[in-house]
Short mmCIF file of C-alpha atoms in Angstrom, two decimals:
data_model
loop_
_atom_site.label_atom_id
_atom_site.label_comp_id
_atom_site.label_asym_id
_atom_site.label_seq_id
_atom_site.Cartn_x
_atom_site.Cartn_y
_atom_site.Cartn_z
CA MET A 1407 -8.99 6.75 9.08
CA PHE A 1408 -6.80 4.23 7.83
CA PRO A 1409 -5.75 3.48 4.48
CA ILE A 1410 -6.40 -0.31 3.16
CA ARG A 1411 -5.73 -0.11 -0.21
CA ASP A 1412 -5.00 1.65 -3.75
CA HIS A 1413 -6.02 2.04 -6.96
CA ASN A 1414 -3.05 2.63 -9.24
CA PRO A 1415 -1.47 -0.98 -10.75
CA SER A 1416 2.33 0.03 -11.90
CA GLY A 1417 3.97 -0.97 -14.59
CA ARG A 1418 6.83 -3.49 -13.41
CA THR A 1419 6.59 -5.55 -10.72
CA PRO A 1420 7.66 -4.08 -7.68
CA PHE A 1421 10.47 -6.48 -6.50
CA VAL A 1422 12.11 -4.20 -3.78
CA THR A 1423 9.25 -3.32 -2.09
CA TYR A 1424 8.45 -7.09 -1.96
CA ALA A 1425 12.07 -7.54 -0.21
CA LEU A 1426 12.07 -4.37 1.76
CA ILE A 1427 8.75 -6.35 3.48
CA LEU A 1428 10.30 -9.86 3.47
CA ALA A 1429 13.79 -8.33 5.47
CA ASN A 1430 11.59 -6.32 7.71
CA ALA A 1431 9.73 -9.14 8.58
CA GLY A 1432 12.13 -11.66 8.61
CA ILE A 1433 14.46 -9.58 10.62
CA PHE A 1434 11.56 -8.78 13.82
CA PHE A 1435 10.70 -12.95 13.63
CA SER A 1436 14.81 -13.48 14.11
CA TYR A 1437 14.38 -11.63 17.94
CA TRP A 1438 10.86 -11.99 18.54
CA SER A 1439 11.69 -14.84 21.46
CA LEU A 1440 12.94 -11.56 23.24
CA PHE A 1441 10.03 -9.70 23.94
CA ASP A 1442 9.80 -12.56 26.64
CA SER A 1443 12.77 -10.69 28.20
CA PRO A 1444 12.45 -6.90 28.65
CA ARG A 1445 16.30 -6.91 29.69
CA ALA A 1446 17.17 -9.17 26.96
CA LEU A 1447 15.58 -6.88 24.35
CA ASP A 1448 16.71 -3.77 25.55
CA ALA A 1449 20.19 -4.86 25.33
CA PHE A 1450 18.96 -5.88 21.45
CA PHE A 1451 17.71 -2.21 21.26
CA TRP A 1452 20.91 -0.77 22.72
CA ASP A 1453 23.34 -2.57 20.34
CA TRP A 1454 20.91 -1.83 16.90
CA ALA A 1455 18.61 0.96 17.41
CA MET A 1456 19.41 4.48 16.79
CA ILE A 1457 20.33 5.77 20.08
CA PRO A 1458 20.60 10.18 20.13
CA ALA A 1459 23.08 9.85 23.03
CA LYS A 1460 25.00 7.03 21.66
CA ILE A 1461 25.55 9.15 18.41
CA SER A 1462 26.48 12.25 20.18
CA ASP A 1463 29.33 10.23 22.68
CA GLY A 1464 30.70 9.36 19.01
CA MET A 1465 29.26 5.82 18.61
CA GLY A 1466 26.33 3.91 17.55
CA PHE A 1467 25.98 5.19 13.67
CA ALA A 1468 25.23 2.02 12.36
CA GLY A 1469 21.92 2.09 13.46
CA LEU A 1470 21.19 5.13 11.49
CA VAL A 1471 20.85 2.23 9.07
CA THR A 1472 20.00 -0.99 11.02
CA SER A 1473 16.92 1.02 12.96
CA MET A 1474 15.01 1.22 9.75
CA PHE A 1475 14.59 -2.68 10.17
CA LEU A 1476 13.50 -3.22 13.49
CA HIS A 1477 10.03 -2.68 15.21
CA GLY A 1478 8.40 -2.49 18.73
CA GLY A 1479 6.24 -5.02 17.96
CA LEU A 1480 3.67 -6.76 15.37
CA MET A 1481 1.17 -4.06 15.11
CA HIS A 1482 4.15 -1.94 14.38
CA LEU A 1483 5.53 -3.83 11.92
CA GLY A 1484 2.41 -4.04 9.91
CA GLY A 1485 1.31 -1.23 9.91
CA ASN A 1486 4.62 0.35 8.18
CA MET A 1487 4.73 -2.30 6.35
CA LEU A 1488 0.94 -2.18 4.72
CA PHE A 1489 1.73 1.40 4.11
CA LEU A 1490 4.95 0.72 1.96
CA PHE A 1491 2.74 -2.19 -0.11
CA ILE A 1492 -0.14 0.42 -0.35
CA PHE A 1493 2.67 3.42 -2.02
CA GLY A 1494 5.96 1.76 -2.63
CA ASP A 1495 5.45 0.01 -6.29
CA ASN A 1496 4.80 2.90 -7.73
CA ILE A 1497 7.65 5.41 -6.21
CA GLU A 1498 9.60 2.09 -7.42
CA ASP A 1499 8.15 2.13 -11.00
CA ALA A 1500 9.00 5.62 -11.02
CA LEU A 1501 12.24 5.40 -9.93
CA GLY A 1502 13.52 1.76 -10.88
CA HIS A 1503 14.57 -1.04 -8.76
CA LEU A 1504 18.24 -0.17 -7.50
CA ARG A 1505 17.35 3.84 -7.64
CA PHE A 1506 14.33 3.15 -5.18
CA LEU A 1507 15.94 1.23 -2.80
CA GLY A 1508 18.92 3.67 -2.64
CA PHE A 1509 15.60 6.47 -1.81
CA TYR A 1510 14.30 4.21 0.44
CA LEU A 1511 17.84 4.17 2.47
CA ALA A 1512 18.63 7.60 1.79
CA THR A 1513 15.20 9.21 2.81
CA GLY A 1514 15.21 6.51 6.65
CA LEU A 1515 18.63 7.85 7.07
CA ALA A 1516 17.43 11.61 6.47
CA ALA A 1517 14.47 10.62 9.39
CA ALA A 1518 16.41 8.96 11.98
CA LEU A 1519 19.32 12.35 11.48
CA ALA A 1520 15.77 14.65 12.05
CA GLN A 1521 15.09 12.75 15.36
CA TYR A 1522 18.66 13.09 16.56
CA LEU A 1523 19.13 16.70 15.81
CA MET A 1524 15.45 17.41 17.95
CA GLU A 1525 17.44 15.39 21.11
CA PRO A 1526 20.61 14.54 20.66
CA GLY A 1527 21.27 13.29 23.96
CA SER A 1528 17.79 11.45 24.16
CA PRO A 1529 19.01 7.82 25.74
CA ILE A 1530 16.10 6.52 24.11
CA PRO A 1531 16.36 4.10 21.31
CA MET A 1532 14.20 4.78 17.86
CA VAL A 1533 13.16 1.55 15.75
CA GLY A 1534 10.91 1.74 12.83
CA ALA A 1535 11.16 1.66 8.79
CA SER A 1536 8.28 4.20 9.19
CA GLY A 1537 10.68 7.18 8.33
CA ALA A 1538 12.06 5.83 5.52
CA ILE A 1539 8.13 5.02 4.31
CA ALA A 1540 7.64 8.60 5.12
CA GLY A 1541 9.44 9.39 2.75
CA VAL A 1542 8.10 7.13 0.12
CA MET A 1543 4.62 8.67 1.37
CA GLY A 1544 6.91 12.51 0.46
CA ALA A 1545 7.12 11.11 -3.25
CA TYR A 1546 3.86 10.03 -3.68
CA LEU A 1547 2.38 13.06 -2.93
CA LEU A 1548 4.07 15.01 -5.39
CA MET A 1549 4.10 12.35 -8.20
CA PHE A 1550 0.40 11.33 -7.99
CA PRO A 1551 -1.07 13.55 -6.00
CA ARG A 1552 -4.66 12.69 -7.18
CA ALA A 1553 -4.19 8.98 -7.35
CA ARG A 1554 -6.96 7.09 -5.31
CA ILE A 1555 -6.20 5.67 -1.54
CA ASP A 1556 -9.26 3.57 0.19
CA ILE A 1557 -9.27 4.64 3.66
CA LEU A 1558 -10.93 2.45 6.29
CA ILE A 1559 -13.41 4.65 8.95
CA ILE A 1560 -14.20 3.66 11.86
CA LEU A 1561 -17.43 5.03 14.17
CA VAL A 1562 -17.47 3.06 16.76
CA ILE A 1563 -20.04 -0.06 15.11
CA ILE A 1564 -19.89 1.58 11.59
CA PHE A 1565 -17.73 0.92 9.59
CA LYS A 1566 -17.13 2.76 6.26
CA ILE A 1567 -14.68 2.53 2.91
CA LEU A 1568 -14.33 5.95 1.33
CA PRO A 1569 -12.24 6.19 -1.37
CA ILE A 1570 -10.42 9.60 -1.72
CA PRO A 1571 -7.25 11.20 -3.33
CA ALA A 1572 -3.96 10.75 -1.96
CA TRP A 1573 -2.94 14.41 -1.61
CA LEU A 1574 -5.66 14.33 1.16
CA LEU A 1575 -4.46 11.56 2.80
CA LEU A 1576 -1.11 12.26 2.70
CA ALA A 1577 -1.28 15.98 3.69
CA ALA A 1578 -3.29 15.34 6.26
CA TRP A 1579 -1.28 12.49 7.88
CA PHE A 1580 2.32 15.03 7.16
CA ALA A 1581 -0.11 17.55 9.75
CA LEU A 1582 -0.28 15.40 12.22
CA GLN A 1583 3.31 13.78 12.27
CA LEU A 1584 4.22 18.15 12.45
CA PHE A 1585 1.77 18.62 15.21
CA GLY A 1586 2.54 15.67 17.23
CA GLY A 1587 6.18 16.62 16.96
CA LEU A 1588 5.38 20.28 17.96
CA GLY A 1589 4.00 18.20 21.42
CA THR A 1590 5.52 16.47 22.43
CA SER A 1591 9.11 15.89 22.90
CA ALA A 1592 11.48 14.37 21.13
CA ALA A 1593 13.39 13.20 24.85
CA GLU A 1594 10.55 11.19 25.85
CA GLY A 1595 9.13 7.53 24.30
CA GLY A 1596 6.36 6.91 22.24
CA VAL A 1597 5.96 7.86 18.42
CA ALA A 1598 9.24 9.66 16.61
CA TYR A 1599 7.41 12.56 14.53
CA TRP A 1600 10.25 14.18 13.55
CA ALA A 1601 11.68 10.87 11.82
CA HIS A 1602 8.13 10.89 10.42
CA ALA A 1603 8.26 14.52 9.08
CA GLY A 1604 11.86 14.78 8.10
CA GLY A 1605 11.84 11.89 6.03
CA PHE A 1606 9.06 13.37 4.63
CA VAL A 1607 10.87 16.38 3.56
CA ALA A 1608 13.74 13.92 2.54
CA GLY A 1609 11.60 11.42 -0.09
CA LEU A 1610 9.57 15.87 -1.46
CA ALA A 1611 13.28 16.98 -2.17
CA LEU A 1612 14.84 13.65 -3.96
CA ILE A 1613 11.63 12.75 -5.92
CA ALA A 1614 11.76 16.34 -6.78
CA PRO A 1615 13.99 16.75 -9.74
CA VAL A 1616 12.68 12.74 -11.12
CA TRP A 1617 9.38 15.41 -11.23
CA LEU A 1618 10.98 18.52 -12.94
CA ALA A 1619 12.28 16.27 -15.40
CA ARG A 1620 8.74 15.14 -16.41
CA GLY A 1621 7.71 18.10 -17.15
CA GLY A 1622 6.23 19.52 -13.55
CA PRO A 1623 2.94 20.79 -14.02
CA ALA A 1624 2.91 19.32 -17.48
CA PHE A 1625 3.19 15.79 -15.90
CA TRP A 1626 0.06 16.15 -13.87
CA ARG A 1627 -2.01 17.32 -16.28
CA ARG A 1628 -0.45 14.26 -18.68
CA THR A 1629 -1.54 11.98 -16.40
CA HIS A 1630 -3.99 13.85 -14.38
CA GLY A 1631 -1.78 12.87 -10.80
CA THR A 1632 -1.94 9.48 -11.30
CA PRO A 1633 0.32 6.73 -12.01
CA PRO A 1634 0.28 7.07 -15.73
CA HIS A 1635 -0.08 2.92 -16.46
CA PRO A 1636 -2.81 1.52 -18.77
CA GLU A 1637 -5.11 0.30 -16.25
CA ALA A 1638 -4.97 3.45 -13.83
CA ARG A 1639 -6.44 5.16 -17.16
CA TYR A 1640 -8.99 2.84 -18.07
CA VAL A 1641 -10.09 2.62 -14.35
CA ARG A 1642 -10.16 6.76 -14.69
CA ALA A 1643 -12.19 6.33 -17.90
CA ARG A 1644 -14.73 4.63 -16.65
CA THR A 1645 -15.54 7.14 -13.38
CA ARG A 1646 -15.29 10.36 -15.78
CA ILE A 1647 -18.34 12.34 -16.13
CA PRO A 1648 -19.31 12.59 -20.17
CA ARG A 1649 -18.86 15.85 -21.87
CA THR A 1650 -21.78 15.72 -23.56
CA GLY A 1651 -25.53 14.80 -22.68
CA HIS A 1652 -27.92 15.59 -19.75
CA ARG A 1653 -26.00 16.10 -16.32
CA ARG A 1654 -28.01 16.14 -12.95
#
């Protein structure tokens, strides 16, 4: 189950979302050649990734920020940027460009701190934008729980695209991060589950004042839990069952 697109247009061009995607891609390809030399790549990550043991020794604090612009491979980059592309535009629209940038960096920082707190002595580098993007996903869950997201389901040789509500996808994703974190030591390499969970919770907390200022549950009732823009309302209206006539 993998999200591939949404049907929720934003009301303004998401310049910051596009700029973040370009920045992540540009930085990744700037050190692309290091993947041919594991020793050089390790040295690069030692300088710029988030390494809990270094922070515990009073060093490497810059890595809390720089790590969210680094990736460990092309698939890692591509998956993260796809999630940012799907969910980022509507949250940027809700917050405005500069507030969204601050929100993104804040949730990325919270994600890195969450991973650090779970294993402050670990020497394993953490890289990736997924903690910050998890914050965007947490915000999306609160703001637009009924927005439609297309997911790709692959069953051996069967491919199926299925639209589902955002809350179902995002709640399932968050549950997987919690189970993964509880079942895996943060000192082991692999997925930074606690960074994902920490970023997601931070995103929920930071967007909550915006949601409440717009009316909280009343905001959901006005927008039907989807991004409140004309095209989204048009799509919603086309798929609504008429109130009169025969039903079966």
